[in-house]
Coordinates of C-alpha atoms and ligand atoms in Angstrom, one line a residue:
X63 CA 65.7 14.0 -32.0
X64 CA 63.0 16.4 -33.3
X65 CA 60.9 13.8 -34.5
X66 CA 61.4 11.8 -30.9
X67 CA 60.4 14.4 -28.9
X68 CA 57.0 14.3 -31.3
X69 CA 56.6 11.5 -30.4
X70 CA 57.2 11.2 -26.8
X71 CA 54.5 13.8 -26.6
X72 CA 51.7 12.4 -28.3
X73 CA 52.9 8.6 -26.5
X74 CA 52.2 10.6 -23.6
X75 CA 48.7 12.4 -24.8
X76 CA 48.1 8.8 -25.6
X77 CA 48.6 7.4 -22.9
X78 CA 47.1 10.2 -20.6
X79 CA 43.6 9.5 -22.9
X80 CA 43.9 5.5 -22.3
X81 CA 40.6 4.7 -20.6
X82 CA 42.2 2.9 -17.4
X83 CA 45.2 4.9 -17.5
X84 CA 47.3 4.7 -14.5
X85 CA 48.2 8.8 -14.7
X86 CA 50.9 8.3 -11.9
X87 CA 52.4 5.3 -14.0
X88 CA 52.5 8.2 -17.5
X89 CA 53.8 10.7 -14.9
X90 CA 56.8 8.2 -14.1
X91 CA 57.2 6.8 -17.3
X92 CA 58.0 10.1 -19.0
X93 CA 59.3 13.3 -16.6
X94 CA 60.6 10.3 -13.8
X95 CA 64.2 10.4 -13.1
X96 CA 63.9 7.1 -15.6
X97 CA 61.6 8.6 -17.4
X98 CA 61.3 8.5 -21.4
X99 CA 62.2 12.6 -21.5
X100 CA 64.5 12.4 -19.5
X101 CA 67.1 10.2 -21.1
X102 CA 66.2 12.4 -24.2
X103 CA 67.2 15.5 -22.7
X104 CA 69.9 14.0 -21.3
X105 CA 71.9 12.6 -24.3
X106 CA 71.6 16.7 -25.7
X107 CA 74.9 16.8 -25.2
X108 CA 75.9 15.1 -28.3
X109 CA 74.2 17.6 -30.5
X110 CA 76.0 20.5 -32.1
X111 CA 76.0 23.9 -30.3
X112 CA 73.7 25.4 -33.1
X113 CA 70.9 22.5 -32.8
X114 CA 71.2 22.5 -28.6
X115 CA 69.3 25.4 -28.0
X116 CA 66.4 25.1 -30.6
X117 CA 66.0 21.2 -29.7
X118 CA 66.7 22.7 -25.6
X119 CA 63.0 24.7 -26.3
X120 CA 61.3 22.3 -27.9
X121 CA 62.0 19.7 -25.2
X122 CA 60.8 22.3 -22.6
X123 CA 57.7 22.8 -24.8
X124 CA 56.7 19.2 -24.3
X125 CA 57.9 18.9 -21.2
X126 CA 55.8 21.3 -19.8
X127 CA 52.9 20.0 -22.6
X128 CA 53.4 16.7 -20.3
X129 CA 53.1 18.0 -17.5
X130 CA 50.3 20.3 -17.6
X131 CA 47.8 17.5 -19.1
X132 CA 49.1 15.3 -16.3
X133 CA 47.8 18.0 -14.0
X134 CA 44.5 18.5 -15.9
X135 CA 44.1 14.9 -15.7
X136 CA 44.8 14.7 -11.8
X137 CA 42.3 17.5 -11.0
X138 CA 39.5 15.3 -13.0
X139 CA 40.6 12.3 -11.5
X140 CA 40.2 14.1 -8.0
X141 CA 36.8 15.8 -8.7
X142 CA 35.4 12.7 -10.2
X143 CA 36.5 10.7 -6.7
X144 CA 34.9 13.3 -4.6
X145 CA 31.2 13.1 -7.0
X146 CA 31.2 9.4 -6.3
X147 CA 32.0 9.7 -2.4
X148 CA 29.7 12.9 -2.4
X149 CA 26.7 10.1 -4.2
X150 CA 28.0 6.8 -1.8
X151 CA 28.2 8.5 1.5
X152 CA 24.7 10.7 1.3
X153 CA 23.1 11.0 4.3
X154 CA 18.9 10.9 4.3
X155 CA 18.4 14.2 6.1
X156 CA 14.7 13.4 6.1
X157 CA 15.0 10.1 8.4
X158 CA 13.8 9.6 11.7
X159 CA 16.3 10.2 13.9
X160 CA 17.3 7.8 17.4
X161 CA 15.7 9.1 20.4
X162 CA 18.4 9.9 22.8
X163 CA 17.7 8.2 26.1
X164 CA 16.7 11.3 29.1
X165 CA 17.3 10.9 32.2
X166 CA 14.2 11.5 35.2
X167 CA 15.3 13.6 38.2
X168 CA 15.7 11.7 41.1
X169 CA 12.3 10.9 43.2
X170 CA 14.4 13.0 46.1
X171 CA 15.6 15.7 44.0
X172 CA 12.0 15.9 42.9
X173 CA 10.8 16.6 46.2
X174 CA 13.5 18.9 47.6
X175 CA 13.0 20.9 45.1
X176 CA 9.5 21.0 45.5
X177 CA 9.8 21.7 49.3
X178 CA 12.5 24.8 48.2
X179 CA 9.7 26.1 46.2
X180 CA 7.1 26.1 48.0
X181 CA 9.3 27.8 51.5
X182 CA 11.1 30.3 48.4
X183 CA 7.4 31.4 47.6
X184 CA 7.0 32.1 51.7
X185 CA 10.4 34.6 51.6
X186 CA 12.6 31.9 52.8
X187 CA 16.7 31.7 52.0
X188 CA 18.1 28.9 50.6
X189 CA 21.5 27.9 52.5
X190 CA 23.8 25.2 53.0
X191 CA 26.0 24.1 55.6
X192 CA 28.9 21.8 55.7
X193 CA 28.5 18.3 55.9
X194 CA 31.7 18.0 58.1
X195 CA 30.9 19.5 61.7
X196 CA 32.3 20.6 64.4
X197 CA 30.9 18.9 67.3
X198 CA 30.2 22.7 68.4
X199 CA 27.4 23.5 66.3
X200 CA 26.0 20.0 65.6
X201 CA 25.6 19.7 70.2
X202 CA 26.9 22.5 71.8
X203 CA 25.4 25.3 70.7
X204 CA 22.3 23.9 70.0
X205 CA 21.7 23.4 73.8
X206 CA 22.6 19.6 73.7
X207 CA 24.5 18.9 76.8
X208 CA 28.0 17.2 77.2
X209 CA 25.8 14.1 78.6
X210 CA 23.2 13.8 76.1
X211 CA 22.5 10.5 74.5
X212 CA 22.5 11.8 70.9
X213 CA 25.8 12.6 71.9
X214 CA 26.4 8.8 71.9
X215 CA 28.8 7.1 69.9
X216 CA 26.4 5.2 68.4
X217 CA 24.0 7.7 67.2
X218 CA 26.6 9.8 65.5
X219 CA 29.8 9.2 63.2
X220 CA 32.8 10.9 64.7
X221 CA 35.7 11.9 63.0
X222 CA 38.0 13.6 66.0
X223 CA 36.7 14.0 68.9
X224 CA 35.3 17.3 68.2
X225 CA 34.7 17.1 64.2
X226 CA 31.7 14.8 63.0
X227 CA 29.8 14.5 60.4
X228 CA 26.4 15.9 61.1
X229 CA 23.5 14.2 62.5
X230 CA 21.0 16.6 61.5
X231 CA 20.9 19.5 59.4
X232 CA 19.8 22.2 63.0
X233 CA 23.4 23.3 63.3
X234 CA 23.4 25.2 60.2
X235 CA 20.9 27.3 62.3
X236 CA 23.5 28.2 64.6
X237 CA 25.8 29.0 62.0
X238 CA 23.5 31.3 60.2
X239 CA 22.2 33.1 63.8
X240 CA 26.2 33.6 64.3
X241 CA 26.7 35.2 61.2
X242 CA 23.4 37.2 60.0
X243 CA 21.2 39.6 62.2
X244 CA 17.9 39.1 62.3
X245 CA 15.2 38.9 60.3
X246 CA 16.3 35.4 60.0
X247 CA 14.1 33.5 57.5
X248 CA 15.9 30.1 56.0
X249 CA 16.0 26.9 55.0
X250 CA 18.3 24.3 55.0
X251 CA 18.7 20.8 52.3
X252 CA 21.2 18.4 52.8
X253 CA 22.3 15.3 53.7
X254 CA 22.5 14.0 57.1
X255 CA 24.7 10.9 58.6
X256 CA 23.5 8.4 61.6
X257 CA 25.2 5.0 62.6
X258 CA 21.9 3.6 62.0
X259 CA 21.8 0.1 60.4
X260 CA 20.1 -0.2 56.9
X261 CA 16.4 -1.5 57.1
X262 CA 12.9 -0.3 55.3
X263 CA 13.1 2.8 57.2
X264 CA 16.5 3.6 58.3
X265 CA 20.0 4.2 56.7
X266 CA 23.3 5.7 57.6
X267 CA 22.5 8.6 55.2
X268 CA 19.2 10.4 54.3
X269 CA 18.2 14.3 53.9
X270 CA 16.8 16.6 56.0
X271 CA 15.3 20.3 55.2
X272 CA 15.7 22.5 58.1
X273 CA 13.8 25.6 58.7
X274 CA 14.7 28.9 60.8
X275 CA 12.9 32.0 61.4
X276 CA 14.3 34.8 64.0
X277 CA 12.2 38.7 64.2
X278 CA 11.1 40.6 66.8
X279 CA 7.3 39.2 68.0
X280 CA 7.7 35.6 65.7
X281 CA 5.3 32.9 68.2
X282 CA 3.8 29.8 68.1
X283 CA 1.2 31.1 65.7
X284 CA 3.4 31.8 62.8
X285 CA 5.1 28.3 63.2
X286 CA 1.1 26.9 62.9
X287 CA 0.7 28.9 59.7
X288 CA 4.0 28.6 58.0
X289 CA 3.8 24.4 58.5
X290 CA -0.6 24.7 57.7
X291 CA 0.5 26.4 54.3
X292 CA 3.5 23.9 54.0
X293 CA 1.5 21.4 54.1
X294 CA -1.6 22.2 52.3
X295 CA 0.6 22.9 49.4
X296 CA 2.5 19.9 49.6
X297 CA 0.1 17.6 50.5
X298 CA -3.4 19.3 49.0
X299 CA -5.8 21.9 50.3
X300 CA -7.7 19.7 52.5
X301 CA -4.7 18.9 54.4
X302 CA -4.5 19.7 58.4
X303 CA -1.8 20.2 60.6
X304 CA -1.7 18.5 63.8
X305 CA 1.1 19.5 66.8
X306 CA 1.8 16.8 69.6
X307 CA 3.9 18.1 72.7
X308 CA 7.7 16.9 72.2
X309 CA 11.0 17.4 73.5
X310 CA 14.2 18.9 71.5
X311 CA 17.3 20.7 73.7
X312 CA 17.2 23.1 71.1
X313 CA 13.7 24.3 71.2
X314 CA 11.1 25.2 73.8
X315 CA 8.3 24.4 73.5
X316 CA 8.7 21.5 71.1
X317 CA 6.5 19.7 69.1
X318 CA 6.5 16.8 66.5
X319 CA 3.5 17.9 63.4
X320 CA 1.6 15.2 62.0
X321 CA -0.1 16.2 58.9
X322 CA -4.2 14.2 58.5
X323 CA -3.6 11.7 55.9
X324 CA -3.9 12.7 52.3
X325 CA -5.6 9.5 51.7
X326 CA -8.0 8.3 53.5
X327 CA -8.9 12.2 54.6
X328 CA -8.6 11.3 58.2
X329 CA -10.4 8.1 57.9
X330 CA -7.4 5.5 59.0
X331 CA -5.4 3.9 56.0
X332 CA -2.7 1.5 55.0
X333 CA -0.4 4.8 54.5
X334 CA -1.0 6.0 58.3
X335 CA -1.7 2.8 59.7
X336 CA -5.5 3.4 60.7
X337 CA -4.3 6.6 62.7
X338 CA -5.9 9.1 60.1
X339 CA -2.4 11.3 60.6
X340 CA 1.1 11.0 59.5
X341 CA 4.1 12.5 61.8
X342 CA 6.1 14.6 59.1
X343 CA 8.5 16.7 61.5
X344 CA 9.9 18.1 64.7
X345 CA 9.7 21.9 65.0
X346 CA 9.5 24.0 68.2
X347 CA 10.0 27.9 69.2
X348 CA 13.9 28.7 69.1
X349 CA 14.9 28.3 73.0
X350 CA 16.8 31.5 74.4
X351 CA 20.0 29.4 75.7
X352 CA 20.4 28.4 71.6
X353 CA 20.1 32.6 70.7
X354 CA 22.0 33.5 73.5
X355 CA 24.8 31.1 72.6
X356 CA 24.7 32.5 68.7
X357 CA 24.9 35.9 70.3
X358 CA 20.9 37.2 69.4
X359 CA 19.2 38.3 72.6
X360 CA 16.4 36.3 73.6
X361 CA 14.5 39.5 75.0
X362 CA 14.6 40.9 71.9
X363 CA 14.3 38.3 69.1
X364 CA 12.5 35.0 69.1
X365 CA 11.8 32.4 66.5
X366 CA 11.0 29.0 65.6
X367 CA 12.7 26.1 63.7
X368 CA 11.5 23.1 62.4
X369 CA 13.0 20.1 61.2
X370 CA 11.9 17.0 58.4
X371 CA 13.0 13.8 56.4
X372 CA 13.2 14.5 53.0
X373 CA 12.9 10.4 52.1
X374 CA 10.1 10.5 54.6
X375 CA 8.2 12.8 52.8
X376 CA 9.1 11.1 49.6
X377 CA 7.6 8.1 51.0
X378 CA 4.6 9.5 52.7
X379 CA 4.1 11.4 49.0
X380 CA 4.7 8.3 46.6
X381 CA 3.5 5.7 48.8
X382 CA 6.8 4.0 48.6
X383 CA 7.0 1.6 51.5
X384 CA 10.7 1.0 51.8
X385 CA 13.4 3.5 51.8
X386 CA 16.2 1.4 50.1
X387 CA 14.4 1.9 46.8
X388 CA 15.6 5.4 47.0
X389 CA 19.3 4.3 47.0
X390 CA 19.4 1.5 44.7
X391 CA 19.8 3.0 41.5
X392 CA 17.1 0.5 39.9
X393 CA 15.8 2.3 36.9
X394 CA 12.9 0.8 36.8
X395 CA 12.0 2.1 39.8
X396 CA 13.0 5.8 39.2
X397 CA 11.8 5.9 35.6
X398 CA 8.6 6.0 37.3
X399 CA 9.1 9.5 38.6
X400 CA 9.7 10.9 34.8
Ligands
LIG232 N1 16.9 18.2 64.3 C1 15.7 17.5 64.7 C2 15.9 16.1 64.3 O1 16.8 15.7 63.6 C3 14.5 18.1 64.1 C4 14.2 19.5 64.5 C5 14.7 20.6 63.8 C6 13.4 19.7 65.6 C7 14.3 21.8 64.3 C8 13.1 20.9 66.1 C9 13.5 22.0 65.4 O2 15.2 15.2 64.8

């Protein structure tokens, strides 16, 4: 039996050192519940007491012999595997890598943020109303009567008789005059919604940017000069500003601003159609019914408020001659605002 288990080991050795050797096969084939060792140890119960326990170690010995070189074996087997994936799966740091695709800011985004900046740098407040309105603050309190066409159906998209959504971004003037005492110096982005069928120049949504100031002694002049510095920074330092009498409810007087074209200087262009000016807003000194109703007393506070496209000015700016561009989504058309 001695002389078996000799040679069970050094099978095993053999085996183990066999060039394709299969070391879960040698594992099997000798500590298995089959295995070669196995049967060995288990026919040690024909042996005499005094041989048991001397041939008992010596199986252990190579039992354990077995099984450690099957482990040595396994941990080569595993490192070697893990060189060659280390060698096959290298990765060239040094290559070029793929240029992920950017995105461009939106031609309107451009340009409302440009509009924030330039009113932020003059002290104005950036603030947002909803886009849901009452009928109260988009009409009422803005001085627009019960009886007023804009009132009409077909201007404006109601929702219940008294909630709509807005038609112009003026009633979050009332809502800020309601809530904050002057000095009131804002401005107001958003979107705006009119039944209006699509066309070049018209669609059911587009953007306005409002504008509010309320102080004690605010006139006519500082309307001039916030709107001449708007637009000489928006349009370039050569820009004028031109007012034209007008009519709003909510202000008094009113004016729409034309700004002289950027252009053609003033010389009549394609871009103002020969006129040498280019209507950017509506604006207009705050009218007391509007501060009475938002509970600021006209004797003591006035202001102004002005009102403008934002797609019109993206127009005007870009020379873009038909507002649907702006909500098509064609990227070859925006990439060109990168
Ligand atoms: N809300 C007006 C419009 O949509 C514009 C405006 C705003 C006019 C503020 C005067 C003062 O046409």
């Amino acid at each position: 039996m001695k002389t078996k288990l000799e040679e069970i080991k050094l099978a095993a050795k053999a085996a183990l050192d066999a060039e394709d050797c299969d070391t879960e096969q040698v594992r099997i084939q000798y500590l298995g519940k089959k295995g070669e060792l196995t049967a060995l140890l288990r026919s040690m119960g024909s042996l005499s007491p005094e041989e048991r326990p001397i041939i008992g170690q010596l199986a252990n010995e190579v039992r354990t012999y077995i099984e450690e070189a099957i482990a040595q074996k396994k941990s080569e087997e595993g490192a070697k595997a893990l060189e060659k994936k280390l060698i096959e799966e290298r990765i060239d740091v040094t290559l070029p890598s793929k240029k992920p695709s950017v995105g461009t800011r939106h031609p309107l985004a451009i340009t409302q943020r440009k509009l924030e900046n330039i009113f932020q740098t003059m002290g104005f407040d950036i603030v947002h109303g909803p886009e849901v309105e009452y009928d109260y603050y988009n009409f009422k309190a803005l001085n627009i009567p019960e009886n007023h066409p804009a009132r009409d159906t077909q201007d404006t998209f109601y929702i219940t008789d008294n909630i709509l959504l807005r038609s112009q971004t003026s009633p979050v003037q009332a809502r800020v005059m309601e809530k904050q005492k002057p000095p009131i110096r804002i401005i107001s982005p958003g979107r705006v919604y009119r039944s209006d069928a699509v066309d070049a120049t018209h669609s059911p949504m587009f953007h306005q940017l409002e504008g509010l100031v309320i102080d004690k002694n605010i006139t006519m002049s500082d309307l001039k000069g916030t709107l001449d510095t708007f637009a000489k920074t928006m349009f370039g330092e050569e820009t004028n500003v031109r007012f034209r009498p007008h009519h709003f409810p909510f202000t008094e007087p009113s004016a729409e601003v034309d700004v002289s074209c950027f252009v053609c200087k003033g010389k009549g262009c394609r871009l103002c159609k020969g006129e040498g000016w280019i209507e950017i807003l509506g604006a207009g000194m705050v009218h007391p019914n509007v501060l009475r109703i938002c509970g600021i007393d006209p004797e003591e506070y006035s202001g102004f408020a002005f009102g403008m496209g934002i797609e019109r000015i993206v127009m005007i700016k870009y020379g873009i001659d038909d507002m649907r561009y702006l909500y098509e989504n064609d990227v070859r058309f925006l990439k060109q605002f990168s």
